[in-house]
Short mmCIF file of C-alpha atoms in Angstrom, two decimals:
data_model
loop_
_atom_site.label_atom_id
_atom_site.label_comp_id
_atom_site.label_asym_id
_atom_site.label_seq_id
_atom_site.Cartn_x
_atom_site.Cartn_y
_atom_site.Cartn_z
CA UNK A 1 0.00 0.00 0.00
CA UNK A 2 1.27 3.30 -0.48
CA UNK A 3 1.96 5.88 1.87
CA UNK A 4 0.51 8.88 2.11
CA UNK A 5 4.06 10.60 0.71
CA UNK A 6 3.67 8.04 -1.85
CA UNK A 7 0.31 9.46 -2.71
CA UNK A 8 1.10 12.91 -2.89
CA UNK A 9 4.53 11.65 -5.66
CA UNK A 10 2.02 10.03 -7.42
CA UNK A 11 -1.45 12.07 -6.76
CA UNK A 12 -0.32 15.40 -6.83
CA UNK A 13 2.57 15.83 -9.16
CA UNK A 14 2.23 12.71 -11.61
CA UNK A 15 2.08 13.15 -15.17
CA UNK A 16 -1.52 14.49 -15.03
CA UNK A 17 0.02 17.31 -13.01
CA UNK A 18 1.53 19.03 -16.22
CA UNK A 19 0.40 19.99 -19.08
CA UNK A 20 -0.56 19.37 -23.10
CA UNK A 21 0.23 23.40 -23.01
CA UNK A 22 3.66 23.16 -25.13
CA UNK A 23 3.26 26.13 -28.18
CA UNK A 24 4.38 29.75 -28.07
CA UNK A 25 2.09 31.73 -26.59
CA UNK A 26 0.55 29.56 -24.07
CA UNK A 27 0.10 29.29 -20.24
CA UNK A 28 2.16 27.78 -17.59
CA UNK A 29 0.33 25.46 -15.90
CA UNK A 30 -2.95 24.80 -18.19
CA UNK A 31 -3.56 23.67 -21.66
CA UNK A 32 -3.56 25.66 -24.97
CA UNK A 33 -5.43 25.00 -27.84
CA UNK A 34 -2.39 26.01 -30.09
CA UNK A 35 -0.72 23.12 -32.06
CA UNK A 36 2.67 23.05 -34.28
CA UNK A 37 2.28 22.28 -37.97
CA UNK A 38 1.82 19.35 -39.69
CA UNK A 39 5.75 17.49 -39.02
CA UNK A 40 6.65 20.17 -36.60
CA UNK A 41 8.22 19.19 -33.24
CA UNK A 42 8.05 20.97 -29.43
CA UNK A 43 10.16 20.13 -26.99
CA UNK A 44 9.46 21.22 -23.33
CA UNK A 45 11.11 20.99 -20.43
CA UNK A 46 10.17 21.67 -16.50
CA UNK A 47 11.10 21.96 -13.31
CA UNK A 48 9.04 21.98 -10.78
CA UNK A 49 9.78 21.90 -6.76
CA UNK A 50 7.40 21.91 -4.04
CA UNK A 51 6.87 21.48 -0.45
CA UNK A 52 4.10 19.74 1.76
CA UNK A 53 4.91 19.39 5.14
CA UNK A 54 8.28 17.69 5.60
CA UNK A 55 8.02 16.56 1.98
CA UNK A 56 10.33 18.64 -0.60
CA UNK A 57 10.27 17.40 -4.56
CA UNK A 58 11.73 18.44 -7.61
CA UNK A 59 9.49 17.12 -10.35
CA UNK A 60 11.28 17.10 -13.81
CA UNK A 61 8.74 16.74 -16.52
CA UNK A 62 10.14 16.35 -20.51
CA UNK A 63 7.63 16.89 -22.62
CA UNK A 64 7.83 16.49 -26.86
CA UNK A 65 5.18 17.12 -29.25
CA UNK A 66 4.39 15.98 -32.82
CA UNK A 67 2.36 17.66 -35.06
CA UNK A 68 1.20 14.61 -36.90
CA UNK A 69 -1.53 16.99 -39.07
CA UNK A 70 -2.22 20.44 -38.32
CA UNK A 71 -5.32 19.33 -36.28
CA UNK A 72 -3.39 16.67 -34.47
CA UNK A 73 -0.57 16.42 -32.23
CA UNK A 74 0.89 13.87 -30.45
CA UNK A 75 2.56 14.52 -26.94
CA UNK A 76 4.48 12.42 -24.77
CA UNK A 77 5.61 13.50 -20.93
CA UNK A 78 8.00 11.78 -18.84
CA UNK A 79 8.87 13.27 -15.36
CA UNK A 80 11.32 12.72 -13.06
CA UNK A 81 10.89 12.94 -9.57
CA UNK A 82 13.55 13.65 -7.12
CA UNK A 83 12.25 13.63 -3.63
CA UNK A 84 13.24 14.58 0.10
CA UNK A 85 10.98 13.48 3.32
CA UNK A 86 12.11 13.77 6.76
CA UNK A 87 10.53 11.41 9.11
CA UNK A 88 8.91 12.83 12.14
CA UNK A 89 9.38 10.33 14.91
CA UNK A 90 13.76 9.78 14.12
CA UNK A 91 14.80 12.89 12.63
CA UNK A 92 15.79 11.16 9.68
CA UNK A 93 15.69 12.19 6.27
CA UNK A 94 15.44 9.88 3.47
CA UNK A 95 15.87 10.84 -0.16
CA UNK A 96 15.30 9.17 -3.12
CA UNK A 97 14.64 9.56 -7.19
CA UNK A 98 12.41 7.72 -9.85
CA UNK A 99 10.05 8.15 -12.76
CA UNK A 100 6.40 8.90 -12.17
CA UNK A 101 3.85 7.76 -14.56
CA UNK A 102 4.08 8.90 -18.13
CA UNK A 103 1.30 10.80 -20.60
CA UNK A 104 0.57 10.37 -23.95
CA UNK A 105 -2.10 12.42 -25.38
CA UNK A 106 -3.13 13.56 -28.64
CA UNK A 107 -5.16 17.05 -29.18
CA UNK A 108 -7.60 16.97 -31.97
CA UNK A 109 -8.56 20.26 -33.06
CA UNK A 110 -11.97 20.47 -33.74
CA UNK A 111 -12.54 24.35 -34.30
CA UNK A 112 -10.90 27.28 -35.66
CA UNK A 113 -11.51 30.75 -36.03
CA UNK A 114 -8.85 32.80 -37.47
CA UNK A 115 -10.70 35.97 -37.52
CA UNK A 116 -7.49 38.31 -37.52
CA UNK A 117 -3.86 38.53 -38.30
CA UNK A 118 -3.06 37.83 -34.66
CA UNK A 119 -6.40 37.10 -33.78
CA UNK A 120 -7.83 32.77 -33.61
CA UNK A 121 -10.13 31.48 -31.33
CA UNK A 122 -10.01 27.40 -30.87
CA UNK A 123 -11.29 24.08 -29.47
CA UNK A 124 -9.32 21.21 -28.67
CA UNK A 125 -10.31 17.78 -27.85
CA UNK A 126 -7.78 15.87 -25.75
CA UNK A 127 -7.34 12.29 -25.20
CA UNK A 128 -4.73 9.43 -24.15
CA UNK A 129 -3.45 7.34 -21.33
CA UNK A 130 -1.50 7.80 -18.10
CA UNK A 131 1.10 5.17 -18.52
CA UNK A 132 2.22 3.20 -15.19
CA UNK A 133 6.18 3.48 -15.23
CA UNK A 134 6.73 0.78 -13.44
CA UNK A 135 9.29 2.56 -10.87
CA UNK A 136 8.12 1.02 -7.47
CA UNK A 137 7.25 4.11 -5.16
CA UNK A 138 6.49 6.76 -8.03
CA UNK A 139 4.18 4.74 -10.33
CA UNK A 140 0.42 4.34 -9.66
CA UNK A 141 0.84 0.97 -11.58
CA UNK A 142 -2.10 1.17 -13.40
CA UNK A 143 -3.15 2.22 -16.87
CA UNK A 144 -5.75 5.61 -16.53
CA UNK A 145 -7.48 6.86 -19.42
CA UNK A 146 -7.97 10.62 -20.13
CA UNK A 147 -10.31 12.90 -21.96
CA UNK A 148 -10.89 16.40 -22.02
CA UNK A 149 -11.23 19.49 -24.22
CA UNK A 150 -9.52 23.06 -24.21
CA UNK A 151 -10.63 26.38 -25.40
CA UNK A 152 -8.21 29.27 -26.22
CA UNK A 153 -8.98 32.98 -27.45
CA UNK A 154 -6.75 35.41 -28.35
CA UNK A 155 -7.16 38.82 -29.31
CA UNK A 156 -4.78 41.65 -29.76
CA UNK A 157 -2.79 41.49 -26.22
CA UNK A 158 -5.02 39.56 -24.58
CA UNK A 159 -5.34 35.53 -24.30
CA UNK A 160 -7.72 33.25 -22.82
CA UNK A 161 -7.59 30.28 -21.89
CA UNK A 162 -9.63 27.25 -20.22
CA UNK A 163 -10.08 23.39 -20.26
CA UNK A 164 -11.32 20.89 -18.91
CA UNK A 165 -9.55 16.61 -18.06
CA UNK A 166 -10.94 13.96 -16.87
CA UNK A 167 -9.05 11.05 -15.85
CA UNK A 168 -10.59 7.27 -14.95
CA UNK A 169 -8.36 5.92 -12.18
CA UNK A 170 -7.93 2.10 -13.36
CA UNK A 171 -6.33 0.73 -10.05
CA UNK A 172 -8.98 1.22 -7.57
CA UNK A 173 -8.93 1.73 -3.71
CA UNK A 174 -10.50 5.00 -1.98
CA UNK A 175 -7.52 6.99 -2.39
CA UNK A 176 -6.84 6.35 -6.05
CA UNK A 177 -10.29 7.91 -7.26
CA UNK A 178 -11.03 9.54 -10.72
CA UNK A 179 -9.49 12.76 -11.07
CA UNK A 180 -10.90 16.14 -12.73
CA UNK A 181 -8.47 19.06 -13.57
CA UNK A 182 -9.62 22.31 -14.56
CA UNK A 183 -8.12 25.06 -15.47
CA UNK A 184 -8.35 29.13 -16.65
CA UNK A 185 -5.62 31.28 -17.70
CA UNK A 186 -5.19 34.98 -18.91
CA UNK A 187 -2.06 36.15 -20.39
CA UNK A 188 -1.75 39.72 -21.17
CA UNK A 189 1.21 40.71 -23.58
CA UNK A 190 3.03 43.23 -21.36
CA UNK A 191 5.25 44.23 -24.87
CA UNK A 192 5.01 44.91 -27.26
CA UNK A 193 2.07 46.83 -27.67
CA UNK A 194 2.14 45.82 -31.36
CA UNK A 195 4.19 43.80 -33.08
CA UNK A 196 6.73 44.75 -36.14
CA UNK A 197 8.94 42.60 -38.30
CA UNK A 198 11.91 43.96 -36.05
CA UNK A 199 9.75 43.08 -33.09
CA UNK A 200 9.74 39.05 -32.86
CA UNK A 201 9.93 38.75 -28.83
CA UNK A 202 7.12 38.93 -26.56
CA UNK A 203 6.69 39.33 -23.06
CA UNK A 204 3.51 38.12 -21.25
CA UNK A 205 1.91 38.29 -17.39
CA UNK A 206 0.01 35.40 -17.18
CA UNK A 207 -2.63 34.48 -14.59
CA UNK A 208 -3.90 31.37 -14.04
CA UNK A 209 -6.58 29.70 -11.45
CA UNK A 210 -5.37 25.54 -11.23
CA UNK A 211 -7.90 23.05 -10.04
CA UNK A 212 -8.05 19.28 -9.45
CA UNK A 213 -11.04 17.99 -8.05
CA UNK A 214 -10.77 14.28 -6.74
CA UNK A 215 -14.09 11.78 -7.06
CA UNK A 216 -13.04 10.99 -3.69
CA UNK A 217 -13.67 14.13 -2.32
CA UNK A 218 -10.17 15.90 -2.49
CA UNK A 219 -9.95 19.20 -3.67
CA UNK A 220 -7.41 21.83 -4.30
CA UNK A 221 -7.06 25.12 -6.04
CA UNK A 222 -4.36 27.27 -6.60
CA UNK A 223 -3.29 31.05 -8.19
CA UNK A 224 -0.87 31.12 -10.01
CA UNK A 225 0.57 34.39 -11.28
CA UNK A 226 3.47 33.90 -13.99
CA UNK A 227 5.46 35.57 -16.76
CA UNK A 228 6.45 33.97 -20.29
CA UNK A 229 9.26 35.40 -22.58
CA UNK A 230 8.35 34.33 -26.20
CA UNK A 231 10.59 34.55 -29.02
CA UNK A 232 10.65 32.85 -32.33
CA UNK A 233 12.18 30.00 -31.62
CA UNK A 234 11.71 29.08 -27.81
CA UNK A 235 9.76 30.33 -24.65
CA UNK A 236 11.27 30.91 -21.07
CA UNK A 237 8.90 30.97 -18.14
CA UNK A 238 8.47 30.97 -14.28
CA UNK A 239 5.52 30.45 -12.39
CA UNK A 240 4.95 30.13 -8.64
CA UNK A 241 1.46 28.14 -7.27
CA UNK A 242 -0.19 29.02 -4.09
CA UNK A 243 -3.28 27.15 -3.00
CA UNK A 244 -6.39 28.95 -2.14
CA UNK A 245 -8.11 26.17 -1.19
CA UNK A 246 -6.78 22.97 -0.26
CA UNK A 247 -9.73 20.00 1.20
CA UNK A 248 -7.42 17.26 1.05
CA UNK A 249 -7.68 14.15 3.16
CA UNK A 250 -5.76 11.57 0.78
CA UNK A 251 -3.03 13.40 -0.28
CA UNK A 252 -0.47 15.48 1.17
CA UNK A 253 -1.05 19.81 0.81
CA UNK A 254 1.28 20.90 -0.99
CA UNK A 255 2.57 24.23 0.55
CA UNK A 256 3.10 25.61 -3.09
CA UNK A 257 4.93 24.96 -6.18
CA UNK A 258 7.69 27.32 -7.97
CA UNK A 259 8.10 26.38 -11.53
CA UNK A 260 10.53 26.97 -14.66
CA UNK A 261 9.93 26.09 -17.88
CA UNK A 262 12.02 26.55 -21.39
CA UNK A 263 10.05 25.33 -24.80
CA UNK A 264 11.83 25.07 -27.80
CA UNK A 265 10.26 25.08 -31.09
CA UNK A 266 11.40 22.95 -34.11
CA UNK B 1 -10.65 24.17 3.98
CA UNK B 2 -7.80 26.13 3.74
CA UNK B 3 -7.62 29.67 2.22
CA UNK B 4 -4.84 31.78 2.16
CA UNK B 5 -5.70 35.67 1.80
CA UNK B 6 -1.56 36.61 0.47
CA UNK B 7 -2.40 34.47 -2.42
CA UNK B 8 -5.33 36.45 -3.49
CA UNK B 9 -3.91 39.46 -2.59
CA UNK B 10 -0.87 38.88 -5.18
CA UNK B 11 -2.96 37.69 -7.42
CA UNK B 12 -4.81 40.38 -7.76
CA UNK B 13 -2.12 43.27 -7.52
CA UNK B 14 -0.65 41.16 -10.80
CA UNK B 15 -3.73 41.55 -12.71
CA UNK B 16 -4.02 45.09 -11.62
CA UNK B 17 -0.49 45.96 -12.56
CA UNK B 18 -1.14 44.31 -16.13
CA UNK B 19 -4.27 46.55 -16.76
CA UNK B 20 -2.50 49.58 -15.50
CA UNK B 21 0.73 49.10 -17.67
CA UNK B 22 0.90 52.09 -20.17
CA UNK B 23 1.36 53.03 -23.74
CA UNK B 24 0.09 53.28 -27.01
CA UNK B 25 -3.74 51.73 -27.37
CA UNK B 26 -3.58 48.68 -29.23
CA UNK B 27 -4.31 47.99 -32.90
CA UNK B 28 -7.14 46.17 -34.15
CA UNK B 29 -6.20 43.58 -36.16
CA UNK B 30 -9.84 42.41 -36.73
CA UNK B 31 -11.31 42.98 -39.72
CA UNK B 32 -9.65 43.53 -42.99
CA UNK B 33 -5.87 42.25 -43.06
CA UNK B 34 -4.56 44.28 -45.80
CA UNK B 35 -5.90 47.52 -44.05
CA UNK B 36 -2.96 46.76 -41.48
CA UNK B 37 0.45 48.59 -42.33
CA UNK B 38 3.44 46.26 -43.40
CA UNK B 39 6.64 47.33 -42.63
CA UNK B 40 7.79 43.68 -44.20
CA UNK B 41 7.02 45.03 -47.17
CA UNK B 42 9.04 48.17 -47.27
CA UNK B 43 12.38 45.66 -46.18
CA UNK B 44 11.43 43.03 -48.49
CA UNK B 45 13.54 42.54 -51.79
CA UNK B 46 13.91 39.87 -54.31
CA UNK B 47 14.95 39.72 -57.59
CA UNK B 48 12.27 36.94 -59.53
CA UNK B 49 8.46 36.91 -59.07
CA UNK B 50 7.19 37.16 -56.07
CA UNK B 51 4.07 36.74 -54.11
CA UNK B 52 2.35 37.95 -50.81
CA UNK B 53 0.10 35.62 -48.68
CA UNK B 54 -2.31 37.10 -46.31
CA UNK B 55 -2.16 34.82 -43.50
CA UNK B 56 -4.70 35.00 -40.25
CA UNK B 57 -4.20 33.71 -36.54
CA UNK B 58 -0.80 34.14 -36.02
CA UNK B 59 -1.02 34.74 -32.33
CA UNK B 60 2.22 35.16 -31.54
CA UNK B 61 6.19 34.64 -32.62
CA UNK B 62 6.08 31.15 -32.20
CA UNK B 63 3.33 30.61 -34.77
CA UNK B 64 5.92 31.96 -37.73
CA UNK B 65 8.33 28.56 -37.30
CA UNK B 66 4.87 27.20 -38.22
CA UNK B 67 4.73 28.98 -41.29
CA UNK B 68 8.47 28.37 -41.92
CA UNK B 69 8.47 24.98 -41.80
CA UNK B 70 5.87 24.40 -44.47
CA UNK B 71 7.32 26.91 -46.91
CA UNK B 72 11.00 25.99 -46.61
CA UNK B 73 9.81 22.85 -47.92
CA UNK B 74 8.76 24.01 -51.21
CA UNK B 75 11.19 23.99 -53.96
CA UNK B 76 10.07 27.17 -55.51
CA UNK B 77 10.18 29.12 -52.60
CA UNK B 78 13.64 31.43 -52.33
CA UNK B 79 12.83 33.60 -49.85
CA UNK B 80 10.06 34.47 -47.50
CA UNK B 81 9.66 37.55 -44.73
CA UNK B 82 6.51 36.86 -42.30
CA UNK B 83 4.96 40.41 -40.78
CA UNK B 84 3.31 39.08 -37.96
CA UNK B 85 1.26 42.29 -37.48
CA UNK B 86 -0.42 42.40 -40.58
CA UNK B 87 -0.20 38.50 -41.09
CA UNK B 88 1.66 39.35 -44.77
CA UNK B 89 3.48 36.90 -45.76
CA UNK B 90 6.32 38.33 -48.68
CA UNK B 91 8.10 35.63 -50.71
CA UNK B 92 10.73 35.22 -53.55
CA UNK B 93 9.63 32.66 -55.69
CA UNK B 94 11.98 30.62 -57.84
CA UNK B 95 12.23 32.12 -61.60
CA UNK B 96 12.79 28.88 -63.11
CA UNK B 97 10.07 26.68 -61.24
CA UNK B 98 8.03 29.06 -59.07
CA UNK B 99 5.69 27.55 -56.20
CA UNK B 100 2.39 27.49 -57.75
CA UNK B 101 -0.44 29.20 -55.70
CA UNK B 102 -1.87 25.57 -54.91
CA UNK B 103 1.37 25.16 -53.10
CA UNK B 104 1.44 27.98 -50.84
CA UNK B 105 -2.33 27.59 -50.22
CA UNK B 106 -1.10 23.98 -48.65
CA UNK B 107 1.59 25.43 -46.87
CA UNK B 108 -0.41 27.49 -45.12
CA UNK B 109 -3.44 25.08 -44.71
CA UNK B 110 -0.25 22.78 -43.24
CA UNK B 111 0.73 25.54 -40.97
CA UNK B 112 -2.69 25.31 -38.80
CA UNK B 113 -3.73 28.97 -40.01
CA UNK B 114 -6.09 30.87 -42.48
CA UNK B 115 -5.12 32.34 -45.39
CA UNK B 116 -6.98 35.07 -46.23
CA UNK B 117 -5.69 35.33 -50.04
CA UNK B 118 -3.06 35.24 -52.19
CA UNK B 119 -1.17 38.02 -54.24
CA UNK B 120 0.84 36.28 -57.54
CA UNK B 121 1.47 35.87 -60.75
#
């Protein structure tokens, strides 16, 4: 059985924990309804660290996409998990490292509306499997399903952005229940206030509200402001998570999450 | 339930301080895309035909390798200088086999955006 710093390894910052939110202009922490073209690649790589209690984790997620079509893209995320608990009753603190359950999704786009040069307003579908990795202690050894769609809007400076997962949790038992993330984003291009051909970079405040609602009654919700630096090629960001609200009796709380991101585009 | 009043409070002075930041209002790029001013076209310079897409939801930098991608891999394409502004699209086409407008209507249909229409010869 696993422990409840098990749990919150492979609960709280599994695989289902990041994001299908790889393009340009995109938020941290939720998913974008942006795609690369048809045989264009993203590669994106995170750190993440958090604390809950006497829990501390760096969480290490790689993800690559694949635009297979420009509808349909392929993504694959692997994270790493390096982890630090000290144990009450002797003091001592134990650390170890592994691979938490993988992701593979594909996002269908199902609607586009280019109504402006920078201007599009979409709807993704998203679907695929958490993949057990098989790493005793960071693995939820089971196969889950996931579904879900995202919406993203952007106008001028502005960018919304707002979906929706679902994910059946295979294995069973009270604490492994079916999980529902939701999140909304704003991202507000801070410069420049218009784009030139000279111009290519672009700086961004993003804003995002983070939810995961557990079937088993768990729920947690946390702000989290950001900033993205966009340029042609690849995206640097930074992020920092602070729950709001935090009814958790399965999982550990965390106590937030600071995370870094770089995307590069392909 | 736990609720902690810091995190709303930074929250909130963030999206206050991105309302508040100052400068020039913003263009409208709804609407009519060739109404929008070009400096690409002003730099631009080839010495063959050419030809100038007018290309729709490109929401940001990123979204040009898009557009890249799909018309570096056209023979008949020389050159190519994406406005992202105006969404126009300048390229150099070959003088001895130039892309044919079918092929930079798939280019951009590959890309994942709209094109609005096509200037060439």
């Amino acid at each position: 059985m696993l422990s409840r710093f098990q749990l919150a390894i492979v609960l709280g910052v599994g695989a289902f924990a990041t994001t299908a939110s790889s393009h340009a202009q995109a938020p941290i922490n939720s998913n974008v309804a942006l795609q690369p073209s048809t045989g264009g690649v993203i590669i994106r790589q995170q750190l993440r660290y958090f604390e809950a209690g006497e829990v501390k984790a760096f969480v290490v997620p790689t993800t690559i996409l694949y635009g297979l079509r420009d509808d349909l893209t392929l993504l694959l995320t692997t994270p790493l998990v390096f982890r630090e608990v000290k144990v009450p009753t002797t003091g001592e603190t134990r650390r170890d490292s592994g691979v938490a359950d993988l992701t593979f999704l594909t996002k269908f786009r199902v609607f586009r509306d280019d109504f402006g040069p920078t201007d599009t307003r979409r709807l993704s579908l998203l679907g695929g499997l958490e993949i057990r990795s098989g790493d005793s202690g960071f693995t939820s050894d089971s196969y889950d399903p996931i579904f879900g769609g995202v919406f993203t809007h952007a106008e001028g400076r502005h960018a919304f952005d707002a979906d929706l997962l679902w994910k059946f949790n295979t294995a069973g038992g009270a604490a492994r229940a079916d999980q529902m993330k939701y999140d909304v984003a704003y991202l507000y291009r801070l410069a420049p206030d218009q784009y030139t051909s000279s111009k290519l970079t672009a700086l961004f405040g993003v804003l995002e509200l983070n939810g995961q609602y557990d079937m088993n009654g768990d729920h947690e919700l946390f702000v989290s402001p950001g900033i993205s630096y966009v340029t042609k090629r690849w995206t640097l960001e930074g992020t920092i998570q602070l729950p709001i609200l935090q009814e958790l009796d399965h999982r550990l709380a965390r106590d937030f999450v600071v995370g870094l991101s770089f995307r590069i585009r392909f | 339930m736990r609720i902690a009043p810091a995190s709303i409070a930074m929250a909130l002075g963030i999206a206050l301080a991105a309302c508040q930041t100052t400068g020039p209002p913003p263009v409208r790029t709804t609407g009519d895309v060739t109404a929008q001013p070009s400096a690409a076209a002003e730099t631009f310079t080839a010495e063959g035909p050419t030809a100038v897409l007018w290309v729709k939801g490109l929401a940001c930098p990123g979204c040009i390798v898009n557009v890249e991608r799909q018309l570096n891999a056209i023979d008949g394409v020389e050159h190519f200088e994406v406005d992202l502004a105006s969404g126009r699209v300048d390229i150099a086409l070959s003088a001895e086999n130039p892309a044919s407008r079918q092929q930079l209507r798939d280019a951009i249909d590959k890309s994942g955006f709209t094109l609005d229409r096509i200037e060439a010869p």
